XYZ file of C-alpha atoms in Angstrom:
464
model
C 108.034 1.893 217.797
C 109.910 4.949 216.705
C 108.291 5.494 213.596
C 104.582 5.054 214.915
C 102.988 8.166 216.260
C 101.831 7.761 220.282
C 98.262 8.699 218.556
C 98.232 5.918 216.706
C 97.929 3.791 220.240
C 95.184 5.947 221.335
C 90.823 5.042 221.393
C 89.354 7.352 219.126
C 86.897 6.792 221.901
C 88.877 7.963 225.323
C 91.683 9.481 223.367
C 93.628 7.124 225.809
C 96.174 3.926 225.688
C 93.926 1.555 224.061
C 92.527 -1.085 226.760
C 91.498 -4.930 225.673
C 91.073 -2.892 221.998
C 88.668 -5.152 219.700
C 87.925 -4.773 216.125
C 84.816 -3.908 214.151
C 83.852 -5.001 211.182
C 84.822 -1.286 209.462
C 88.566 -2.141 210.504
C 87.907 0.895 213.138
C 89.252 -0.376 217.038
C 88.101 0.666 220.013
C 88.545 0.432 223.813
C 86.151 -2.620 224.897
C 84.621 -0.814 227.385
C 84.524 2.549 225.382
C 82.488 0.342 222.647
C 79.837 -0.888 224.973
C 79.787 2.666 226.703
C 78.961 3.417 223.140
C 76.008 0.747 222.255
C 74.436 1.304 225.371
C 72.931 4.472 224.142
C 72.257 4.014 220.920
C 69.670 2.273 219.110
C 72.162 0.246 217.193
C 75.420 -1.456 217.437
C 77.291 1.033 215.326
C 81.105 1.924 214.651
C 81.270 5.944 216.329
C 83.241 7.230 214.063
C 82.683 5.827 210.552
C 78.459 4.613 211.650
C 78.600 1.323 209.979
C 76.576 -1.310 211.891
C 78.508 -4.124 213.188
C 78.026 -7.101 212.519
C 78.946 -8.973 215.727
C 77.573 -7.734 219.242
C 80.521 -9.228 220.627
C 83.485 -7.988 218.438
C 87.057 -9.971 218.300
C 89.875 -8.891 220.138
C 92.391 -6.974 218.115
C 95.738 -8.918 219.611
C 98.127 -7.505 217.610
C 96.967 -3.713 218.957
C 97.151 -5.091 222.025
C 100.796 -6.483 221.937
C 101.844 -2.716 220.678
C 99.735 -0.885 223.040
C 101.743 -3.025 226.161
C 104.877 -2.161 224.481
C 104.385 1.110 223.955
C 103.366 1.365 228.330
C 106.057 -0.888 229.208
C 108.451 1.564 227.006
C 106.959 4.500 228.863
C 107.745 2.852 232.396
C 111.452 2.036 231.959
C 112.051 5.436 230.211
C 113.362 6.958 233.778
C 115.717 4.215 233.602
C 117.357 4.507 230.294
C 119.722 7.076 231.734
C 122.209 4.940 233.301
C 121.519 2.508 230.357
C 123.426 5.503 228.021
C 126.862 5.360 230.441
C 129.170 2.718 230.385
C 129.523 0.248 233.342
C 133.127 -0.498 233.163
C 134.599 2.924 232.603
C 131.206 5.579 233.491
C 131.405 6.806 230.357
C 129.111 7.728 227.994
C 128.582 5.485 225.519
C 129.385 7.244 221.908
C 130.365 4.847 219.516
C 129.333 1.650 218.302
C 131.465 -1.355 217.791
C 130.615 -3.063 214.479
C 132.615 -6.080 214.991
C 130.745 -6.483 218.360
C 128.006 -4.991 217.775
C 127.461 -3.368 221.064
C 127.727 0.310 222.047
C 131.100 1.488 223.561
C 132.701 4.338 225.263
C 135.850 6.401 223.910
C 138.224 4.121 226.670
C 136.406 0.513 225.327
C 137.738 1.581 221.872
C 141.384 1.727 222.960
C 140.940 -1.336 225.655
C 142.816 -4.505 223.928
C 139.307 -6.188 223.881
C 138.398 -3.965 220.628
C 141.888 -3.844 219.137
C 141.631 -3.544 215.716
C 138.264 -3.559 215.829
C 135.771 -0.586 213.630
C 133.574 1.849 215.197
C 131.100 4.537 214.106
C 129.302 6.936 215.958
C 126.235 5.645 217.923
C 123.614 8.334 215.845
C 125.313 7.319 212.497
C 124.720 3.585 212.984
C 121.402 4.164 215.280
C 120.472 6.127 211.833
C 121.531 3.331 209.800
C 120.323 0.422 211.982
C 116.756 2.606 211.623
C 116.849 2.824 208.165
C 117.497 -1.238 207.848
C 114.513 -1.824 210.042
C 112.537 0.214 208.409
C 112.562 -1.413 205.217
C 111.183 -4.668 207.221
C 108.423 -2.523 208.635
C 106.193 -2.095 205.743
C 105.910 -5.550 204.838
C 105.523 -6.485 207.930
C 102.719 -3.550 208.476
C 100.877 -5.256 205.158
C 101.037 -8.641 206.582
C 99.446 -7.426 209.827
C 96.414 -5.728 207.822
C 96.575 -9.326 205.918
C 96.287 -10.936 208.950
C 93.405 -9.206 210.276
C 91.842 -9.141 207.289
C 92.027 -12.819 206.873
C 91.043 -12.566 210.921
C 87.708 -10.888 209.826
C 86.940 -13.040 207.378
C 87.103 -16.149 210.207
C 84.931 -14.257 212.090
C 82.359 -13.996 209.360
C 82.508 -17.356 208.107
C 82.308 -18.488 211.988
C 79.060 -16.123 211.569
C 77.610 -17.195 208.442
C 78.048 -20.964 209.764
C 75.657 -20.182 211.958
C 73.278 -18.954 209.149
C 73.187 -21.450 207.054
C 73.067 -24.376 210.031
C 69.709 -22.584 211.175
C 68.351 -21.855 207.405
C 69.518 -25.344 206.453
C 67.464 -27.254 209.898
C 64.340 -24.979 208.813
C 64.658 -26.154 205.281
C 64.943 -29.842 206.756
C 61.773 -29.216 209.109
C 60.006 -28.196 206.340
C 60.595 -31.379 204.311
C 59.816 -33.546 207.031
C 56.857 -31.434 207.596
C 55.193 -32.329 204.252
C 56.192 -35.753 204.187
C 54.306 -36.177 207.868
C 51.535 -34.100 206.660
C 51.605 -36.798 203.370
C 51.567 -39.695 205.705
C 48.945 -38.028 207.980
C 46.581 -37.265 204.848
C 47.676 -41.258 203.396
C 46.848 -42.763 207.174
C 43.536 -40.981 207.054
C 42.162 -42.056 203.788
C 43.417 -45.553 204.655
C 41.040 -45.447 207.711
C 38.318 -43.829 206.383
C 38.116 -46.678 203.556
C 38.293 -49.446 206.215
C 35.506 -47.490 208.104
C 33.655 -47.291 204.715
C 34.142 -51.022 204.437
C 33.081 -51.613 207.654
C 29.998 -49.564 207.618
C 29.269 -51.222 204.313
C 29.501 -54.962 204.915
C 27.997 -54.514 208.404
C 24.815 -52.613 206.068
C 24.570 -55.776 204.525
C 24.880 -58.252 207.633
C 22.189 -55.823 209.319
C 19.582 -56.522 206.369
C 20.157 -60.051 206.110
C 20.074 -60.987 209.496
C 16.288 -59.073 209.255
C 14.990 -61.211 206.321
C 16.706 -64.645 208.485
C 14.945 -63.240 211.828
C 11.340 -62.885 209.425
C 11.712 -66.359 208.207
C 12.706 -67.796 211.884
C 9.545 -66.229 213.242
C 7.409 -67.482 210.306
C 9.003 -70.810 210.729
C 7.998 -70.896 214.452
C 4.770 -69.831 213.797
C 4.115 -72.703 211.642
C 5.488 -75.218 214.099
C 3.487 -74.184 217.252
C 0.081 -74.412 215.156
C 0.976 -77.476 213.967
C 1.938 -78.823 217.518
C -1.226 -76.877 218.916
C -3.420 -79.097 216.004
C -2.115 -82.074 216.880
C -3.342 -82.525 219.904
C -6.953 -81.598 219.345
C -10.454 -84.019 218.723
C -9.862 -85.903 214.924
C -13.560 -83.928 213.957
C -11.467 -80.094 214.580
C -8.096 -81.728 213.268
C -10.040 -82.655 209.942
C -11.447 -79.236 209.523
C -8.151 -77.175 209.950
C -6.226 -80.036 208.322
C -6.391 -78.469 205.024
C -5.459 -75.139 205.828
C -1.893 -76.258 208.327
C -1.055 -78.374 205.265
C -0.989 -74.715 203.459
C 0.790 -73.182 206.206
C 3.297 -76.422 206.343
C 3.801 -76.042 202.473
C 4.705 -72.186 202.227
C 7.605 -73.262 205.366
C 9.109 -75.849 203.228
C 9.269 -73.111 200.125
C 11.609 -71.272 202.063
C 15.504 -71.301 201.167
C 17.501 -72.699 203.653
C 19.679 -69.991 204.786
C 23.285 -69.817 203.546
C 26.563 -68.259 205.081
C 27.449 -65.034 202.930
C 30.701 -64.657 200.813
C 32.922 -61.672 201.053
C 31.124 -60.882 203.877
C 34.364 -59.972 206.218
C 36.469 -57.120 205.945
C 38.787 -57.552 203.431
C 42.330 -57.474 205.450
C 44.259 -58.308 202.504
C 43.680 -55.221 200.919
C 44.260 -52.971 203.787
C 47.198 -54.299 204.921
C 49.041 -56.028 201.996
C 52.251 -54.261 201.138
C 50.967 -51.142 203.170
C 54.438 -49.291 203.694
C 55.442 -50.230 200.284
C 52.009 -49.477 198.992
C 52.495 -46.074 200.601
C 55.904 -45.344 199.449
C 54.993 -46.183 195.905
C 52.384 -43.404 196.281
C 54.968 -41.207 197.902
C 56.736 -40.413 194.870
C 53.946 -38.702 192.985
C 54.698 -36.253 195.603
C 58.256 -35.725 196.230
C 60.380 -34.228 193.365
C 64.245 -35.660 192.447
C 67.038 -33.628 190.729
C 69.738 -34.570 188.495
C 71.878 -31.749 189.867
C 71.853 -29.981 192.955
C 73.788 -26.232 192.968
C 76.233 -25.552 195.051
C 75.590 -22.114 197.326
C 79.406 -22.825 198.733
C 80.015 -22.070 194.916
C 78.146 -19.222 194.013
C 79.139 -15.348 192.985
C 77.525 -13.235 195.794
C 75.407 -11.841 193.389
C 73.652 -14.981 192.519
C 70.368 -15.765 194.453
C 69.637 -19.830 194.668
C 65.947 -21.441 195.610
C 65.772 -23.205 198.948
C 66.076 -26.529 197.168
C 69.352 -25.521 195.424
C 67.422 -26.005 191.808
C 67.004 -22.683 190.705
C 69.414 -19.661 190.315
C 68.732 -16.384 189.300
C 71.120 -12.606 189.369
C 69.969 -10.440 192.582
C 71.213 -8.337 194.865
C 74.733 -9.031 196.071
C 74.633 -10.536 199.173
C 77.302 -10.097 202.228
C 78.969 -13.645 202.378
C 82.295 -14.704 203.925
C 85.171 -15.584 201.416
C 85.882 -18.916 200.674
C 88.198 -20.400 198.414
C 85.325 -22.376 196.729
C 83.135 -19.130 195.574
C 83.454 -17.668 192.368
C 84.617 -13.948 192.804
C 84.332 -12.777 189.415
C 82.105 -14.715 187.445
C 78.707 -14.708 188.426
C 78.484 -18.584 188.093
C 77.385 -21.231 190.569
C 78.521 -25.263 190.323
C 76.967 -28.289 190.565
C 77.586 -31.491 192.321
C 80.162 -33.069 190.270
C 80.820 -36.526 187.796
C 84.178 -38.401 187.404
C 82.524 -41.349 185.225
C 79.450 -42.765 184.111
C 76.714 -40.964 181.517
C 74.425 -38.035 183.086
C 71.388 -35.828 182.234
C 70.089 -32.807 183.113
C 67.328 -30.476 181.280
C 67.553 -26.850 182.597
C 64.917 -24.291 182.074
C 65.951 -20.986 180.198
C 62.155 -19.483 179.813
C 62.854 -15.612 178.931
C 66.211 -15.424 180.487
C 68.278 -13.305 177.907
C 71.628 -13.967 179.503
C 72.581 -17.504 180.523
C 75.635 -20.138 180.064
C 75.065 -23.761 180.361
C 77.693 -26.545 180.561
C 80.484 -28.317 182.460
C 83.827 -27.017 184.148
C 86.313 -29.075 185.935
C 86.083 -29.418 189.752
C 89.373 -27.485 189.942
C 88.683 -24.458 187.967
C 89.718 -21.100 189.238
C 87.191 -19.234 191.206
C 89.235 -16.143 191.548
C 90.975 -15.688 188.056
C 88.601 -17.667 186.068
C 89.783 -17.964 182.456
C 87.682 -20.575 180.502
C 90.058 -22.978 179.734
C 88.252 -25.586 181.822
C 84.440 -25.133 180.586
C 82.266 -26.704 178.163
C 79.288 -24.985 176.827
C 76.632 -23.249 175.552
C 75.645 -19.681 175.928
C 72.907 -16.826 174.986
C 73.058 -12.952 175.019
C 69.724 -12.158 173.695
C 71.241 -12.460 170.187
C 72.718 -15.522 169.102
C 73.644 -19.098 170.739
C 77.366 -20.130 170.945
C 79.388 -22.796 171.623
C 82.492 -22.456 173.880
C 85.700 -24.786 174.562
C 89.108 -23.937 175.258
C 90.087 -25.417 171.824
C 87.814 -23.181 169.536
C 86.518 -20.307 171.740
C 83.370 -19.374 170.859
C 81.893 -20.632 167.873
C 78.364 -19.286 166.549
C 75.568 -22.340 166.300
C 72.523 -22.075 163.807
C 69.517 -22.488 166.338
C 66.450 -20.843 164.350
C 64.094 -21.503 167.104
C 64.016 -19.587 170.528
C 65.110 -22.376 173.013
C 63.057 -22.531 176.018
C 64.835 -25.704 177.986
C 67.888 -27.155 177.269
C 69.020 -30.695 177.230
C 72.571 -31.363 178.637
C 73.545 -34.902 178.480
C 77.500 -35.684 179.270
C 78.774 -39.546 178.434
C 82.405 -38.614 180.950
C 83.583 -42.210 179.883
C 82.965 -41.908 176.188
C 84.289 -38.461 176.203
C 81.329 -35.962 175.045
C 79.187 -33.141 176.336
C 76.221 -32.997 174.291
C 73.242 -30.078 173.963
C 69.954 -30.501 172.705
C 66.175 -29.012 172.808
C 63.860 -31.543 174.787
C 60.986 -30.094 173.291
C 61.494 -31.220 169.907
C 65.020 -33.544 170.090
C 66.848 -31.418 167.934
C 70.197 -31.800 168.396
C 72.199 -28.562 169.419
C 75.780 -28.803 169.767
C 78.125 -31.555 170.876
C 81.975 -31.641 172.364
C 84.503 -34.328 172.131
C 87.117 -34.334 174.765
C 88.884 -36.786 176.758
C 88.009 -36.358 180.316
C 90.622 -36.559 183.193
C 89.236 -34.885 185.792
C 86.147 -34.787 187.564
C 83.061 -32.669 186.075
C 80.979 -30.643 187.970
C 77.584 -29.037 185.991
C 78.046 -24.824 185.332
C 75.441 -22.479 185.209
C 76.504 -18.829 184.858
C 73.750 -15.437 184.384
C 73.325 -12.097 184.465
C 69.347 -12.163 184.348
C 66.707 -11.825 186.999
C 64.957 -14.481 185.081
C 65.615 -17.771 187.246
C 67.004 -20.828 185.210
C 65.726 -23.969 186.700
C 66.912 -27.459 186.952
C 63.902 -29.469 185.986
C 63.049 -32.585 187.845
C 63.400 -35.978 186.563
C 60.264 -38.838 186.728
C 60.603 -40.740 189.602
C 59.369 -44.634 189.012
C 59.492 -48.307 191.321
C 60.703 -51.140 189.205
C 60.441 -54.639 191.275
C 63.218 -57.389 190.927
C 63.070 -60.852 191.628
């Protein structure tokens, strides 16, 4: 504590003994109570001596400055004590030498009591001075491990933050999805019942005229048989005279079709309801989208900006994240989800972007230190297209034609990473290597420009 100024304990706040100190995002600590004295008149949460804006409205407790703080109090209240700790209890001396075989401070009679015989002694300032300078040399790294620690503290703190973040931008993205896919099935159940309603109003149309025309021939046909009941029981001289003209009448009845049940004429169930969730689903895919790859954000350079569907990556703004050992730091490159066998494809749209890399690294490439010696693939800088491996570097490719997507197709069992141009099938590039380790897609870019990962056609084969 010796070699810390008292100021050093003290809020920059209450110019006091720190109390409950917390720490701000600026590194800056102050008083608990001093902070919120602070923030309760002002408009934002901000550090008072350096301004930045916090980040947390309820900062973390700076422990360590606590522990030295208590110290530093408790040295203060046994300081009226450390009189009688300087004179000797056996012989009320003062204690003015140090015993270096004990290693305990002595008075001039300890030295010559038989207890130190033969034993070496220095003054108590030279070997305080000594003992100082010895504990010094500790001090420093231990000072740089503290700021480590706190550091390392901080960045807890923000990832505990940013957790947070992405759990509530990651449920809205999942609302959304569901959203359209009930909004699909609301629009599909609709249109289902508006065709049976169609059907119904149809067929019922057709019932409606039908059972007119029977109802005309039914009254016709009882027409006929009450004047021919009605004739038969009048005088044979009127019966003769109308015979002729009932015959007529009894002729045109008989001419009439019998009536006949209709075909078809029920609503067609079958068709409604046959395979109707499968029916649906089938129908569902011409409206969702699948992706070969999905990028990483866990993965990505802070300055890289990815599309709420983790498709599309473009340079931006960099963006306050929390370290994490996953993230590259240097490179502004984002991975994919990765491949440890099988053959995969993947085309990726370039458009105008003037600055892109496309290919595969190994899961275990450095994020920090990144170095190449784990990456396959192809690049652009506005001038020329190149190949790059560990083995050969970069290597210059003859592409004539401005590429506008790019084909990556990588056989992990068979041991190549090839590149080619969808558009026309020309072949670009390929690698041979034999893969060990799993392989996760690599996009890297410097370019506002977004390069996209294009979807793949989605189809329903049917097995037996």
């Amino acid at each position: 504590m010796a070699s810390w100024s008292e100021q050093d304990f003290c809020c920059p706040a209450c110019h006091d003994i720190f109390q409950d100190p917390v720490l701000l995002s600026c590194s800056h600590s102050f008083c608990r109570a001093c902070l919120q004295s602070w923030w309760t008149e002002r408009q934002f949460q901000d550090c008072p001596v350096c301004r930045m804006v916090s980040q947390w409205s309820d900062p973390p407790r700076n422990l360590a400055l606590k522990n030295l703080c208590e110290a530093l109090l408790l040295e203060r209240s046994t300081g009226a004590s450390l009189g009688s700790a300087t004179i000797c209890h056996l012989h009320s001396e003062r204690l003015k030498l140090f015993c270096l075989d004990h290693q305990q401070p002595v008075c001039v009679v300890c030295r010559d009591a038989k207890i130190h015989s033969e034993h070496r002694f220095r003054p108590i300032e030279e070997a305080a001075e000594d003992y100082r300078e010895e504990l010094k040399k500790y001090l420093r790294p231990l000072q740089t491990r503290l700021k480590a620690f706190n550091e390392v503290r901080l960045n807890f703190y923000q990832t505990a933050e940013h957790i947070k973040v992405q759990t509530r931008q990651t449920e809205k993205k999942i609302r959304e999805g569901f959203k359209r896919l009930h909004q699909f099935l609301h629009e599909e159940e609709e249109a289902r019942i508006a065709a049976l309603r169609e059907e119904e109003v149809q067929k019922s149309q057709v019932m409606k005229e039908r059972l007119e025309a029977l109802s005309a021939e039914l009254s016709t046909l009882s027409d006929t048989l009450r004047v021919i009941e009605e004739e038969l029981k009048v005088d044979d001289v009127l019966f003769m005279i109308n015979y002729k003209a009932v015959v007529e009448k009894l002729q045109h009845c008989f001419l009439l079709e019998e009536p006949q049940l209709v075909s078809g004429a029920l609503i067609n169930v079958t068709k409604h309801l046959g395979n109707l969730s499968f029916n649906i689903w089938t129908k569902m895919k011409d409206a969702v989208s699948y992706s070969p790859v999905i990028l990483d954000p866990n993965t990505a350079n802070a300055e890289l900006i990815l599309s709420g569907d983790l498709t599309t990556v473009r340079y931006g703004k960099i963006q306050q994240l929390p370290e994490n050992p996953e993230r590259f730091e240097c490179w502004d490159s984002v991975l994919g989800s990765g491949f440890d066998s099988g053959s995969h494809s993947w085309d990726v749209e370039v458009g105008d972007n003037k600055d892109w890399e496309l290919g595969v690294s190994t899961e275990t490439i450095s994020r920090r230190g990144f170095t190449g010696s784990t990456v396959w693939s192809l690049d652009f800088n506005n001038v020329k297209y190149r190949a790059f491996s560990s083995a050969n570097k970069y290597m210059d490719l003859p592409v004539r034609e401005k590429l506008h997507r790019v084909r990556v197709h990588l056989d992990w069992d068979g041991g190549a990473l090839s590149f080619s141009d969808p558009d026309t099938g020309a072949h670009i590039h390929t690698f041979t290597h034999t893969f060990t380790e799993k392989l996760c897609p690599y996009i890297c870019t410097r370019s506002t420009v977004p390069l996209k990962i294009l979807p793949v056609k989605v189809s329903v084969t049917l097995e037996r």
